[in-house]
């Protein structure tokens, strides 16, 4: 399995997965279990040895973090808490589980969900009511009959279009204040899938939950959390918002090169989706309350049934592949390991990773935090394997040999296709039926694997990884979940009837379609038709993941056309310019050199470091009409983004056909190869 590290890649609103850690799978097998299975009670000495050994590979090494903290609780008691390495390596400040603050990123969502559930207990929120009941007049345009509910927000099943974060959402000035209401209004996403039908991890949904807390409670989110969560839980060191005053207690965050990261804030400033800071000691208080029926220190924060409701999975693509509870999610690939139900939550922001894992039946909770982005789902999986092998190993021979189905290959063809990740549309999974009861899957996260059929819509790869499909009432397949634990991938409906399967452009067009960058008309794409300026504006806006602008159109000749919103969005972002101040000329055909001059600066702004490695000066062109286009055309070729549309002559020069119109099939090659080679690092 490839380990992915979630990165916020800021490029005019485009958020993608950048870094692929190809170091391989879990290192958990390198750690021997120091303890034997017991009655389930944890012993602090054996547990400490186990954690010490686990941390040896993850703290103080080149790939690991400079520092970390851990807390383990069981039955209302602190079993172990400990710091490892440095909170600040340069100052030699040790990581202290009692006093060192760590940014916990999306683990904040667990606390936000817990606050929502307090209000549910008080009868102030109905989980299944339309969220607009609690939004103080802010309205969504919903094309579906099903309303978005609080339940949908909690389970990441709202159907919202993904909201991307940029560097502008991480101000270095900690005095900058962006109100939660302003953020909710300005970032309001479209509802693009029927609520409740698909799972896609959603930061906006949890910021909206924070805004609902404000409206229902009548106090700012930060104030509510401090008075109704942190104070009754005795979390005296924790903070909901970073400030200059707390920097002396904050662990310094480090980047991949182990260089310190400048402290930064969030937008919104009070960020219910990821802004919290806490210590290992304080995190232990929360886990104790969550595992003790909702009480801490004699005070009840939630009803016992409410806590169980939070920790139960409410969304699942398949019973053996659950998605999420209320503030928790399936980080481990399966909801049960060695017969025990386990839930948790991970958080990753620049410079920090953390996670909580709970085993409710054993009343065990584990919190770990690191001052470097290590990809929390994978660290949690590694730790859980070590821990379960030591304390709750599988009973030998109890399960018996696995049995697989041998459904005829022809019947498995309904699963075939190119699926695009809902959250990061550039991540593609290609599925082929290659045998009876067998699929071959090529995935941008997992690589290429053969999978065997376990039940009608569930398959298992060679390493035990699960791939689950969602089947609709008519038997068609709409989604899959594999590799990415926080999102389904969608199978686009239909294909373009006018794209020949034997065309060398067909795979590129199919991938563009799957990623949602092109839509076609009436089942046709017109691949050989010249690309217009409006066509390119639409492709760019979809590729960048930008919400469509609602501002009045600045161009007279696009008003009322199909691409009016796309053109205005592209122009407002600076991705394309008009031919004059008032004219865009949307139907004007683009030459190949014009298209290169528009796309290459965009690619450079999105991936400057990767694009700067190429040597365009070595490219010899046989033809370019406009001298201003030469550099863009050369870089396009040097980066390997062209395909059969550019020919190398016997003398080594490239025939680019610069002044010819670029065809719709040709732009598909440029865009897809940029995604594959530059963004994902694939060749």
Short mmCIF file of N, CA, C and O in Angstrom, two decimals, residues 441-548:
data_model
loop_
_atom_site.label_atom_id
_atom_site.label_comp_id
_atom_site.label_asym_id
_atom_site.label_seq_id
_atom_site.Cartn_x
_atom_site.Cartn_y
_atom_site.Cartn_z
N UNK A 441 -7.46 -4.06 -10.24
CA UNK A 441 -7.70 -2.66 -9.92
C UNK A 441 -6.38 -1.90 -9.99
O UNK A 441 -5.38 -2.30 -9.39
N UNK A 442 -6.39 -0.81 -10.74
CA UNK A 442 -5.26 0.12 -10.78
C UNK A 442 -5.70 1.40 -10.11
O UNK A 442 -6.63 2.07 -10.58
N UNK A 443 -5.04 1.72 -9.01
CA UNK A 443 -5.51 2.80 -8.15
C UNK A 443 -4.36 3.75 -7.88
O UNK A 443 -3.23 3.32 -7.65
N UNK A 444 -4.64 5.07 -7.87
CA UNK A 444 -3.58 6.05 -7.65
C UNK A 444 -3.03 6.01 -6.23
O UNK A 444 -1.99 6.60 -5.95
N UNK A 445 -3.72 5.35 -5.31
CA UNK A 445 -3.24 5.20 -3.94
C UNK A 445 -2.66 3.81 -3.72
O UNK A 445 -1.56 3.65 -3.20
N UNK A 446 -3.40 2.78 -4.15
CA UNK A 446 -3.02 1.40 -3.84
C UNK A 446 -2.13 0.75 -4.88
O UNK A 446 -1.57 -0.32 -4.64
N UNK A 447 -2.01 1.32 -6.08
CA UNK A 447 -1.25 0.68 -7.14
C UNK A 447 -2.11 -0.34 -7.86
O UNK A 447 -3.33 -0.22 -7.93
N UNK A 448 -1.49 -1.38 -8.42
CA UNK A 448 -2.21 -2.41 -9.16
C UNK A 448 -2.34 -3.66 -8.29
O UNK A 448 -1.36 -4.15 -7.74
N UNK A 449 -3.58 -4.15 -8.18
CA UNK A 449 -3.84 -5.32 -7.34
C UNK A 449 -4.87 -6.24 -7.99
O UNK A 449 -5.73 -5.79 -8.74
N UNK A 450 -4.74 -7.53 -7.68
CA UNK A 450 -5.76 -8.52 -8.01
C UNK A 450 -6.63 -8.71 -6.77
O UNK A 450 -6.11 -8.86 -5.66
N UNK A 451 -7.93 -8.70 -6.97
CA UNK A 451 -8.84 -8.84 -5.84
C UNK A 451 -9.78 -10.01 -6.05
O UNK A 451 -10.24 -10.26 -7.17
N UNK A 452 -10.06 -10.72 -4.95
CA UNK A 452 -10.97 -11.86 -4.99
C UNK A 452 -12.30 -11.47 -4.36
O UNK A 452 -12.35 -10.69 -3.42
N UNK A 453 -13.35 -12.08 -4.87
CA UNK A 453 -14.71 -11.73 -4.46
C UNK A 453 -15.09 -12.46 -3.17
O UNK A 453 -15.02 -13.68 -3.08
N UNK A 454 -15.50 -11.67 -2.16
CA UNK A 454 -15.92 -12.22 -0.88
C UNK A 454 -17.43 -12.37 -0.83
O UNK A 454 -17.95 -13.38 -0.35
N UNK A 455 -18.13 -11.36 -1.29
CA UNK A 455 -19.58 -11.45 -1.43
C UNK A 455 -19.95 -10.64 -2.67
O UNK A 455 -19.06 -10.12 -3.36
N UNK A 456 -21.22 -10.52 -3.03
CA UNK A 456 -21.56 -9.91 -4.32
C UNK A 456 -20.95 -8.55 -4.61
O UNK A 456 -20.64 -8.25 -5.76
N UNK A 457 -20.75 -7.69 -3.59
CA UNK A 457 -20.20 -6.35 -3.85
C UNK A 457 -18.96 -6.06 -3.00
O UNK A 457 -18.58 -4.91 -2.83
N UNK A 458 -18.29 -7.08 -2.49
CA UNK A 458 -17.11 -6.89 -1.65
C UNK A 458 -15.97 -7.77 -2.14
O UNK A 458 -16.16 -8.97 -2.38
N UNK A 459 -14.78 -7.15 -2.31
CA UNK A 459 -13.61 -7.86 -2.81
C UNK A 459 -12.43 -7.60 -1.87
O UNK A 459 -12.38 -6.59 -1.17
N UNK A 460 -11.45 -8.52 -1.89
CA UNK A 460 -10.29 -8.42 -1.01
C UNK A 460 -9.01 -8.54 -1.84
O UNK A 460 -8.90 -9.41 -2.70
N UNK A 461 -8.03 -7.63 -1.58
CA UNK A 461 -6.77 -7.72 -2.31
C UNK A 461 -5.80 -8.65 -1.60
O UNK A 461 -6.11 -9.23 -0.55
N UNK A 462 -4.58 -8.76 -2.16
CA UNK A 462 -3.59 -9.72 -1.65
C UNK A 462 -3.17 -9.44 -0.22
O UNK A 462 -2.72 -10.33 0.50
N UNK A 463 -3.31 -8.16 0.21
CA UNK A 463 -2.88 -7.78 1.55
C UNK A 463 -4.04 -7.68 2.53
O UNK A 463 -3.86 -7.21 3.65
N UNK A 464 -5.20 -8.10 2.11
CA UNK A 464 -6.36 -8.04 3.00
C UNK A 464 -7.14 -6.75 2.91
O UNK A 464 -8.12 -6.56 3.65
N UNK A 465 -6.73 -5.82 2.02
CA UNK A 465 -7.46 -4.58 1.85
C UNK A 465 -8.80 -4.81 1.19
O UNK A 465 -8.93 -5.64 0.29
N UNK A 466 -9.82 -4.09 1.66
CA UNK A 466 -11.18 -4.30 1.17
C UNK A 466 -11.58 -3.26 0.13
O UNK A 466 -11.32 -2.07 0.29
N UNK A 467 -12.20 -3.72 -0.93
CA UNK A 467 -12.83 -2.86 -1.92
C UNK A 467 -14.32 -3.17 -1.90
O UNK A 467 -14.72 -4.32 -2.12
N UNK A 468 -15.13 -2.16 -1.63
CA UNK A 468 -16.58 -2.34 -1.58
C UNK A 468 -17.24 -1.45 -2.62
O UNK A 468 -16.82 -0.32 -2.85
N UNK A 469 -18.28 -1.98 -3.25
CA UNK A 469 -19.06 -1.23 -4.23
C UNK A 469 -20.44 -0.92 -3.66
O UNK A 469 -20.96 -1.67 -2.82
N UNK A 470 -21.03 0.17 -4.15
CA UNK A 470 -22.41 0.48 -3.81
C UNK A 470 -23.29 0.15 -5.00
O UNK A 470 -23.09 0.67 -6.10
N UNK A 471 -24.28 -0.69 -4.75
CA UNK A 471 -25.20 -1.13 -5.80
C UNK A 471 -26.53 -0.41 -5.64
O UNK A 471 -27.09 -0.34 -4.55
N UNK A 472 -27.03 0.15 -6.74
CA UNK A 472 -28.31 0.83 -6.72
C UNK A 472 -29.45 -0.17 -6.90
O UNK A 472 -29.23 -1.35 -7.19
N UNK A 473 -30.66 0.31 -6.73
CA UNK A 473 -31.83 -0.56 -6.79
C UNK A 473 -31.96 -1.27 -8.13
O UNK A 473 -32.46 -2.40 -8.21
N UNK A 474 -31.50 -0.62 -9.21
CA UNK A 474 -31.60 -1.24 -10.53
C UNK A 474 -30.42 -2.13 -10.87
O UNK A 474 -30.30 -2.62 -12.01
N UNK A 475 -29.54 -2.37 -9.90
CA UNK A 475 -28.40 -3.26 -10.11
C UNK A 475 -27.16 -2.58 -10.64
O UNK A 475 -26.10 -3.21 -10.75
N UNK A 476 -27.25 -1.29 -10.98
CA UNK A 476 -26.07 -0.58 -11.46
C UNK A 476 -25.15 -0.24 -10.30
O UNK A 476 -25.57 -0.18 -9.14
N UNK A 477 -23.89 0.00 -10.61
CA UNK A 477 -22.88 0.34 -9.61
C UNK A 477 -22.61 1.84 -9.69
O UNK A 477 -22.32 2.38 -10.76
N UNK A 478 -22.70 2.50 -8.55
CA UNK A 478 -22.53 3.95 -8.53
C UNK A 478 -21.22 4.40 -7.89
O UNK A 478 -20.62 5.39 -8.33
N UNK A 479 -20.77 3.73 -6.83
CA UNK A 479 -19.59 4.16 -6.09
C UNK A 479 -18.75 2.95 -5.67
O UNK A 479 -19.23 1.81 -5.62
N UNK A 480 -17.50 3.22 -5.36
CA UNK A 480 -16.65 2.24 -4.69
C UNK A 480 -15.88 2.95 -3.58
O UNK A 480 -15.74 4.17 -3.56
N UNK A 481 -15.35 2.15 -2.67
CA UNK A 481 -14.48 2.66 -1.62
C UNK A 481 -13.29 1.71 -1.52
O UNK A 481 -13.45 0.52 -1.25
N UNK A 482 -12.09 2.27 -1.74
CA UNK A 482 -10.88 1.45 -1.72
C UNK A 482 -9.66 2.36 -1.59
O UNK A 482 -9.51 3.32 -2.35
N UNK A 483 -8.82 2.11 -0.65
CA UNK A 483 -7.59 2.89 -0.53
C UNK A 483 -7.77 4.16 0.25
O UNK A 483 -7.14 4.37 1.28
N UNK A 484 -8.61 5.06 -0.22
CA UNK A 484 -8.86 6.31 0.48
C UNK A 484 -9.92 6.09 1.55
O UNK A 484 -11.09 5.83 1.23
N UNK A 485 -9.56 6.18 2.85
CA UNK A 485 -10.53 5.87 3.90
C UNK A 485 -11.57 6.95 4.12
O UNK A 485 -12.50 6.74 4.89
N UNK A 486 -11.45 8.10 3.44
CA UNK A 486 -12.34 9.21 3.76
C UNK A 486 -13.21 9.65 2.59
O UNK A 486 -13.78 10.73 2.61
N UNK A 487 -13.36 8.79 1.59
CA UNK A 487 -14.20 9.21 0.47
C UNK A 487 -14.54 8.03 -0.42
O UNK A 487 -13.74 7.12 -0.60
N UNK A 488 -15.75 8.07 -0.98
CA UNK A 488 -16.09 7.16 -2.06
C UNK A 488 -15.49 7.70 -3.36
O UNK A 488 -15.13 8.87 -3.48
N UNK A 489 -15.44 6.82 -4.37
CA UNK A 489 -15.12 7.22 -5.73
C UNK A 489 -16.35 6.94 -6.58
O UNK A 489 -17.01 5.91 -6.41
N UNK A 490 -16.66 7.86 -7.49
CA UNK A 490 -17.90 7.78 -8.26
C UNK A 490 -17.62 7.26 -9.66
O UNK A 490 -16.60 7.59 -10.27
N UNK A 491 -18.54 6.46 -10.15
CA UNK A 491 -18.48 5.95 -11.52
C UNK A 491 -19.36 6.83 -12.38
O UNK A 491 -20.58 6.89 -12.16
N UNK A 492 -18.80 7.53 -13.36
CA UNK A 492 -19.64 8.40 -14.18
C UNK A 492 -20.66 7.59 -14.97
O UNK A 492 -20.39 6.46 -15.40
N UNK A 493 -21.82 8.15 -15.13
CA UNK A 493 -22.88 7.47 -15.87
C UNK A 493 -22.65 7.64 -17.37
O UNK A 493 -22.45 8.74 -17.86
N UNK A 494 -22.69 6.53 -18.08
CA UNK A 494 -22.60 6.57 -19.52
C UNK A 494 -21.21 6.86 -20.05
O UNK A 494 -20.28 7.16 -19.32
N UNK A 495 -21.08 6.72 -21.35
CA UNK A 495 -19.84 7.04 -22.06
C UNK A 495 -20.19 7.91 -23.25
O UNK A 495 -21.36 8.12 -23.57
N UNK A 496 -19.18 8.43 -23.90
CA UNK A 496 -19.42 9.25 -25.08
C UNK A 496 -19.53 8.34 -26.30
O UNK A 496 -18.57 7.63 -26.65
N UNK A 497 -20.68 8.38 -26.95
CA UNK A 497 -20.94 7.48 -28.07
C UNK A 497 -20.02 7.74 -29.25
O UNK A 497 -19.79 6.84 -30.08
N UNK A 498 -19.49 8.96 -29.36
CA UNK A 498 -18.68 9.30 -30.53
C UNK A 498 -17.18 9.20 -30.28
O UNK A 498 -16.37 9.66 -31.10
N UNK A 499 -16.78 8.59 -29.17
CA UNK A 499 -15.36 8.36 -28.89
C UNK A 499 -15.07 6.88 -29.14
O UNK A 499 -15.53 6.02 -28.40
N UNK A 500 -14.32 6.59 -30.19
CA UNK A 500 -14.02 5.21 -30.53
C UNK A 500 -13.14 4.57 -29.47
O UNK A 500 -12.18 5.18 -29.01
N UNK A 501 -13.46 3.34 -29.12
CA UNK A 501 -12.70 2.65 -28.07
C UNK A 501 -11.26 2.40 -28.50
O UNK A 501 -10.37 2.27 -27.65
N UNK A 502 -11.00 2.32 -29.81
CA UNK A 502 -9.64 2.06 -30.28
C UNK A 502 -8.85 3.33 -30.54
O UNK A 502 -7.70 3.29 -30.99
N UNK A 503 -9.45 4.49 -30.23
CA UNK A 503 -8.74 5.74 -30.42
C UNK A 503 -7.65 5.90 -29.36
O UNK A 503 -7.85 5.58 -28.18
N UNK A 504 -6.48 6.40 -29.76
CA UNK A 504 -5.41 6.60 -28.79
C UNK A 504 -5.73 7.72 -27.82
O UNK A 504 -5.09 7.88 -26.78
N UNK A 505 -6.76 8.50 -28.14
CA UNK A 505 -7.19 9.57 -27.24
C UNK A 505 -8.26 9.09 -26.25
O UNK A 505 -8.55 9.78 -25.28
N UNK A 506 -8.86 7.93 -26.51
CA UNK A 506 -9.99 7.46 -25.71
C UNK A 506 -9.68 7.36 -24.22
O UNK A 506 -10.50 7.80 -23.39
N UNK A 507 -8.52 6.80 -23.80
CA UNK A 507 -8.25 6.72 -22.35
C UNK A 507 -8.17 8.08 -21.68
O UNK A 507 -8.59 8.24 -20.53
N UNK A 508 -7.64 9.07 -22.39
CA UNK A 508 -7.52 10.41 -21.82
C UNK A 508 -8.90 11.07 -21.70
O UNK A 508 -9.21 11.71 -20.68
N UNK A 509 -9.73 10.91 -22.70
CA UNK A 509 -11.08 11.46 -22.65
C UNK A 509 -11.88 10.80 -21.55
O UNK A 509 -12.60 11.47 -20.79
N UNK A 510 -11.73 9.48 -21.41
CA UNK A 510 -12.46 8.75 -20.36
C UNK A 510 -12.04 9.23 -18.97
O UNK A 510 -12.89 9.38 -18.08
N UNK A 511 -10.75 9.48 -18.79
CA UNK A 511 -10.28 9.93 -17.48
C UNK A 511 -10.73 11.37 -17.21
O UNK A 511 -11.13 11.69 -16.09
N UNK A 512 -10.72 12.22 -18.23
CA UNK A 512 -11.23 13.58 -18.06
C UNK A 512 -12.71 13.55 -17.67
O UNK A 512 -13.17 14.32 -16.82
N UNK A 513 -13.46 12.66 -18.31
CA UNK A 513 -14.89 12.52 -18.00
C UNK A 513 -15.07 12.05 -16.57
O UNK A 513 -15.90 12.60 -15.82
N UNK A 514 -14.29 11.05 -16.15
CA UNK A 514 -14.42 10.52 -14.79
C UNK A 514 -14.09 11.57 -13.75
O UNK A 514 -14.73 11.64 -12.69
N UNK A 515 -13.11 12.41 -14.03
CA UNK A 515 -12.71 13.44 -13.08
C UNK A 515 -13.69 14.62 -13.06
O UNK A 515 -13.57 15.51 -12.23
N UNK A 516 -14.63 14.61 -13.99
CA UNK A 516 -15.63 15.67 -14.02
C UNK A 516 -15.17 16.93 -14.70
O UNK A 516 -15.81 17.98 -14.59
N UNK A 517 -14.06 16.87 -15.46
CA UNK A 517 -13.54 18.05 -16.12
C UNK A 517 -14.27 18.35 -17.43
O UNK A 517 -14.26 19.48 -17.91
N UNK A 518 -14.87 17.33 -18.04
CA UNK A 518 -15.65 17.50 -19.26
C UNK A 518 -17.00 16.83 -19.09
O UNK A 518 -17.13 15.86 -18.33
N UNK A 519 -17.99 17.32 -19.80
CA UNK A 519 -19.34 16.78 -19.65
C UNK A 519 -19.95 16.33 -20.98
O UNK A 519 -20.76 15.41 -21.00
N UNK A 520 -19.59 16.97 -22.07
CA UNK A 520 -20.18 16.61 -23.34
C UNK A 520 -21.62 17.08 -23.44
O UNK A 520 -22.17 17.70 -22.53
N UNK A 521 -22.25 16.76 -24.56
CA UNK A 521 -23.64 17.15 -24.81
C UNK A 521 -24.38 15.99 -25.46
O UNK A 521 -23.93 15.45 -26.48
N UNK A 522 -25.50 15.59 -24.84
CA UNK A 522 -26.35 14.52 -25.39
C UNK A 522 -25.55 13.26 -25.66
O UNK A 522 -25.73 12.59 -26.70
N UNK A 523 -24.64 12.90 -24.72
CA UNK A 523 -23.88 11.67 -24.87
C UNK A 523 -22.77 11.74 -25.89
O UNK A 523 -22.19 10.70 -26.25
N UNK A 524 -22.43 12.93 -26.35
CA UNK A 524 -21.36 13.10 -27.34
C UNK A 524 -20.31 14.06 -26.80
O UNK A 524 -20.62 14.97 -26.04
N UNK A 525 -19.08 13.84 -27.24
CA UNK A 525 -17.99 14.74 -26.85
C UNK A 525 -17.44 15.53 -28.03
O UNK A 525 -16.83 16.58 -27.84
N UNK A 526 -17.66 15.06 -29.24
CA UNK A 526 -17.10 15.71 -30.44
C UNK A 526 -15.59 15.86 -30.29
O UNK A 526 -15.04 16.98 -30.30
N UNK A 527 -14.88 14.74 -30.20
CA UNK A 527 -13.44 14.80 -29.89
C UNK A 527 -12.60 15.54 -30.92
O UNK A 527 -11.60 16.16 -30.57
N UNK A 528 -12.99 15.48 -32.19
CA UNK A 528 -12.19 16.13 -33.23
C UNK A 528 -12.59 17.58 -33.47
O UNK A 528 -11.99 18.26 -34.30
N UNK A 529 -13.56 18.06 -32.73
CA UNK A 529 -14.03 19.43 -32.88
C UNK A 529 -13.03 20.39 -32.22
O UNK A 529 -12.48 20.10 -31.16
N UNK A 530 -12.80 21.56 -32.81
CA UNK A 530 -11.89 22.53 -32.20
C UNK A 530 -12.38 22.98 -30.82
O UNK A 530 -13.58 23.14 -30.59
N UNK A 531 -11.44 23.19 -29.92
CA UNK A 531 -11.74 23.66 -28.56
C UNK A 531 -11.97 25.16 -28.59
O UNK A 531 -11.19 25.91 -29.18
N UNK A 532 -13.03 25.61 -27.94
CA UNK A 532 -13.31 27.05 -27.88
C UNK A 532 -12.79 27.64 -26.56
O UNK A 532 -12.47 26.91 -25.62
N UNK A 533 -12.79 28.95 -26.51
CA UNK A 533 -12.37 29.64 -25.29
C UNK A 533 -13.32 29.32 -24.13
O UNK A 533 -12.89 29.16 -22.99
N UNK A 534 -14.61 29.19 -24.42
CA UNK A 534 -15.56 28.82 -23.37
C UNK A 534 -15.31 27.40 -22.89
O UNK A 534 -15.39 27.12 -21.69
N UNK A 535 -15.00 26.49 -23.82
CA UNK A 535 -14.69 25.11 -23.44
C UNK A 535 -13.52 25.07 -22.46
O UNK A 535 -13.57 24.37 -21.43
N UNK A 536 -12.46 25.80 -22.79
CA UNK A 536 -11.27 25.77 -21.94
C UNK A 536 -11.55 26.41 -20.58
O UNK A 536 -11.06 25.92 -19.55
N UNK A 537 -12.33 27.48 -20.55
CA UNK A 537 -12.67 28.10 -19.27
C UNK A 537 -13.38 27.10 -18.37
O UNK A 537 -13.09 27.01 -17.17
N UNK A 538 -14.30 26.33 -18.94
CA UNK A 538 -15.04 25.34 -18.15
C UNK A 538 -14.12 24.25 -17.63
O UNK A 538 -14.21 23.84 -16.46
N UNK A 539 -13.21 23.77 -18.47
CA UNK A 539 -12.27 22.72 -18.05
C UNK A 539 -11.40 23.23 -16.90
O UNK A 539 -11.18 22.54 -15.90
N UNK A 540 -10.89 24.45 -17.03
CA UNK A 540 -10.00 25.01 -16.00
C UNK A 540 -10.72 25.15 -14.67
O UNK A 540 -10.19 24.76 -13.62
N UNK A 541 -11.92 25.69 -14.68
CA UNK A 541 -12.66 25.90 -13.44
C UNK A 541 -12.96 24.57 -12.76
O UNK A 541 -12.84 24.43 -11.54
N UNK A 542 -13.33 23.56 -13.54
CA UNK A 542 -13.61 22.25 -12.95
C UNK A 542 -12.33 21.61 -12.42
O UNK A 542 -12.33 20.98 -11.37
N UNK A 543 -11.25 21.75 -13.16
CA UNK A 543 -9.97 21.19 -12.73
C UNK A 543 -9.50 21.83 -11.43
O UNK A 543 -8.99 21.16 -10.54
N UNK A 544 -9.69 23.13 -11.30
CA UNK A 544 -9.23 23.84 -10.12
C UNK A 544 -10.16 23.64 -8.93
O UNK A 544 -9.86 24.05 -7.82
N UNK A 545 -11.31 23.01 -9.15
CA UNK A 545 -12.22 22.72 -8.05
C UNK A 545 -12.87 23.95 -7.48
O UNK A 545 -13.24 23.97 -6.30
N UNK A 546 -13.04 24.97 -8.26
CA UNK A 546 -13.55 26.24 -7.76
C UNK A 546 -15.07 26.29 -7.81
O UNK A 546 -15.69 25.82 -8.76
N UNK A 547 -15.67 26.85 -6.77
CA UNK A 547 -17.10 27.14 -6.81
C UNK A 547 -17.35 28.22 -7.84
O UNK A 547 -16.55 29.14 -8.01
N UNK A 548 -18.47 28.11 -8.54
CA UNK A 548 -18.78 29.08 -9.58
C UNK A 548 -19.09 30.44 -8.98
O UNK A 548 -19.81 30.56 -7.98
#
